[in-house]
CSV table of C-alpha atoms in Angstrom, one decimal:
chain,number,residue,atom,x,y,z
O,1,MET,CA,6.5,130.3,72.7
O,2,ASP,CA,5.6,132.3,75.7
O,3,GLY,CA,4.8,129.1,77.7
O,4,ALA,CA,8.1,127.5,76.6
O,5,LEU,CA,10.0,130.6,77.7
O,6,LYS,CA,8.3,130.5,81.1
O,7,ALA,CA,9.1,126.8,81.5
O,8,LEU,CA,12.7,127.4,80.6
O,9,LEU,CA,13.0,130.2,83.1
O,10,LEU,CA,11.4,128.1,85.8
O,11,ALA,CA,13.8,125.2,85.1
O,12,ALA,CA,16.8,127.6,85.2
O,13,LEU,CA,15.6,129.0,88.5
O,14,ILE,CA,15.2,125.5,90.0
O,15,LEU,CA,18.7,124.6,88.9
O,16,LEU,CA,20.1,127.8,90.4
O,17,VAL,CA,18.4,127.3,93.7
O,18,SER,CA,19.5,123.6,93.9
O,19,ALA,CA,23.1,124.5,93.0
O,20,GLN,CA,23.2,127.1,95.7
O,21,THR,CA,21.9,124.7,98.3
O,22,SER,CA,24.9,122.4,98.1
O,23,ASN,CA,27.7,125.0,98.4
O,24,ASN,CA,26.3,127.8,100.5
O,25,TYR,CA,26.6,127.2,104.3
O,26,ARG,CA,23.9,129.7,105.1
O,27,SER,CA,21.3,128.0,102.8
O,28,LEU,CA,21.6,124.6,104.6
O,29,SER,CA,18.8,123.4,106.8
O,30,GLY,CA,19.3,123.6,110.6
O,31,VAL,CA,19.5,119.8,110.9
O,32,VAL,CA,22.2,119.6,108.2
O,33,THR,CA,24.1,122.5,109.6
O,34,LYS,CA,24.3,120.8,113.0
O,35,HIS,CA,26.1,117.8,111.4
O,36,VAL,CA,28.3,120.0,109.2
O,37,ASP,CA,29.4,121.9,112.3
O,38,LYS,CA,30.5,118.5,113.8
O,39,ALA,CA,32.6,117.9,110.7
O,40,LEU,CA,34.0,121.5,110.9
O,41,LYS,CA,35.0,120.9,114.6
O,42,LYS,CA,36.7,117.6,113.8
O,43,ALA,CA,38.5,118.9,110.8
O,44,ASN,CA,39.7,122.0,112.6
O,45,GLN,CA,41.1,119.7,115.4
O,46,ASP,CA,42.8,117.4,112.9
O,47,PHE,CA,43.9,119.7,110.1
O,48,GLY,CA,43.5,123.3,111.2
O,49,ALA,CA,47.1,124.0,112.3
O,50,GLY,CA,46.7,127.8,112.7
O,51,HIS,CA,44.3,128.3,109.8
O,52,HIS,CA,40.5,128.3,109.8
O,53,ILE,CA,38.7,125.4,108.0
O,54,ALA,CA,35.6,126.3,106.2
O,55,PHE,CA,32.6,124.7,104.5
O,56,HIS,CA,33.0,124.2,100.7
O,57,SER,CA,30.1,122.0,99.6
O,58,LEU,CA,28.1,118.9,100.2
O,59,ILE,CA,29.3,115.8,98.4
O,60,ASP,CA,26.0,113.9,98.4
O,61,THR,CA,22.5,114.7,99.3
O,62,PRO,CA,22.4,114.5,103.1
O,63,VAL,CA,20.0,112.1,104.9
O,64,THR,CA,19.2,113.0,108.5
O,65,ARG,CA,16.6,110.5,109.7
O,66,GLU,CA,16.5,109.1,113.2
O,67,SER,CA,17.4,105.6,112.0
O,68,TYR,CA,19.8,106.6,109.2
O,69,LEU,CA,22.3,109.5,109.1
O,70,LYS,CA,24.7,110.4,106.4
O,71,VAL,CA,26.1,113.9,105.8
O,72,ASN,CA,29.2,114.0,103.5
O,73,VAL,CA,30.8,117.4,103.3
O,74,LEU,CA,33.8,118.9,101.6
O,75,LEU,CA,35.9,121.4,103.6
O,76,MET,CA,38.9,123.5,102.8
O,77,VAL,CA,41.7,125.1,104.8
O,78,THR,CA,41.4,128.9,104.3
O,79,THR,CA,43.8,131.8,104.2
O,80,CYS,CA,42.2,133.1,107.5
O,81,LYS,CA,44.1,132.6,110.7
O,82,LYS,CA,42.2,130.6,113.4
O,83,ALA,CA,40.3,133.0,115.6
O,84,SER,CA,41.1,130.9,118.7
O,85,LYS,CA,42.1,127.4,119.7
O,86,ASP,CA,38.5,126.2,119.8
O,87,ALA,CA,37.0,128.3,117.0
O,88,TYR,CA,35.4,126.2,114.3
O,89,GLY,CA,32.2,128.0,113.5
O,90,HIS,CA,31.4,129.2,110.0
O,91,ARG,CA,32.9,132.6,109.0
O,92,ASP,CA,31.6,134.2,105.8
O,93,GLU,CA,34.8,136.2,105.2
O,94,CYS,CA,36.9,133.0,105.1
O,95,ASN,CA,36.1,131.7,101.7
O,96,LYS,CA,39.5,131.5,99.9
O,97,GLN,CA,41.4,128.2,100.0
O,98,LYS,CA,45.0,128.4,101.2
O,99,GLU,CA,47.5,127.4,98.5
O,100,LYS,CA,48.9,123.9,98.5
O,101,THR,CA,46.4,122.5,101.0
O,102,PRO,CA,44.2,119.5,100.3
O,103,MET,CA,40.4,119.5,100.3
O,104,ILE,CA,39.0,117.6,103.4
O,105,ASP,CA,36.3,115.0,103.0
O,106,CYS,CA,34.2,114.6,106.2
O,107,LEU,CA,31.5,112.1,106.8
O,108,VAL,CA,29.1,112.2,109.6
O,109,CYS,CA,27.0,109.0,109.9
O,110,LYS,CA,25.3,106.5,112.2
O,111,THR,CA,27.1,103.2,112.8
O,112,ASN,CA,25.6,99.8,113.2
O,113,ASN,CA,25.7,100.0,117.0
O,114,GLY,CA,23.8,103.3,116.9
O,115,ASN,CA,26.8,105.6,117.6
O,116,GLU,CA,27.7,108.6,115.5
O,117,LEU,CA,30.9,108.5,113.5
O,118,VAL,CA,32.6,111.7,112.4
O,119,ASP,CA,35.5,111.0,110.1
O,120,CYS,CA,37.6,113.6,108.3
O,121,ALA,CA,40.4,112.8,105.9
O,122,ARG,CA,42.2,114.3,102.9
O,123,LYS,CA,39.9,113.9,99.9
O,124,ILE,CA,42.7,112.1,98.0
O,125,ASP,CA,42.8,109.5,100.8
O,126,VAL,CA,39.1,108.9,100.6
O,127,SER,CA,39.1,108.8,96.8
O,128,SER,CA,42.0,106.2,96.8
O,129,GLN,CA,39.9,104.0,99.2
O,130,LYS,CA,42.3,104.5,102.2
O,131,ARG,CA,39.3,105.2,104.5
O,132,THR,CA,37.0,102.5,103.3
O,133,GLU,CA,37.4,100.1,106.2
O,134,PHE,CA,36.9,102.9,108.8
O,135,ARG,CA,33.9,104.4,106.9
O,136,GLY,CA,32.5,100.9,106.4
O,137,LYS,CA,31.3,101.1,110.0
O,138,CYS,CA,28.5,103.4,108.8
O,139,ILE,CA,25.0,101.9,108.2
O,140,ASN,CA,24.5,101.3,104.6
O,141,HIS,CA,21.2,102.6,103.3
O,142,HIS,CA,19.6,101.2,100.1
O,143,THR,CA,16.6,103.0,98.7
O,144,GLY,CA,13.6,100.5,98.7
O,145,GLU,CA,15.4,98.1,101.0
O,146,PHE,CA,12.3,97.8,103.2
O,147,SER,CA,9.9,97.5,100.3
O,148,ILE,CA,7.9,94.3,100.0
O,149,PHE,CA,9.0,94.2,96.3
O,150,ALA,CA,12.7,93.9,97.5
O,151,ARG,CA,11.8,90.8,99.4
O,152,LEU,CA,9.7,89.0,96.7
O,153,PRO,CA,11.6,86.7,94.4
O,154,PHE,CA,11.6,87.7,90.7
O,155,SER,CA,9.4,85.3,88.7
O,156,GLY,CA,12.4,84.4,86.5
O,157,ASP,CA,14.3,83.3,89.6
O,158,ASN,CA,12.0,80.3,90.1
O,159,GLU,CA,12.7,79.0,86.6
O,160,LYS,CA,16.5,79.2,87.2
O,161,GLN,CA,16.3,77.2,90.4
O,162,SER,CA,14.3,74.4,88.8
């Protein structure tokens, strides 16, 4: 019983740490923070009419490799007034969403031509597929894509072709 209790506590701790990682700006890695800051800057330019836009959470697990980049972040318009025209950095005290403002879905990715795309839109517009064409410029990444097994035909495929 003592071992089971320790395992349960360890599992709860792991869940707590992983949950905090996706919605706490200060716990993000430096590489991810750099891309989240690009999203914050873009969102503040496009949506921050007088109010500060802040980090809310990560939408997916970020991937920040040299050949593939995808950081999808959820931002919110806060009740804080903008500190200055160019201010977009994270502010711990600005953590309350302003009433009747949409959540902002920002995607930072690498495109097929090697450029970086930073796209921010209302979450409802992204969810209703209104940004699909624009965001489709991002490189698609499929786990296992470069595996030799992905290139080998399935043995059952030969029978179907005969």
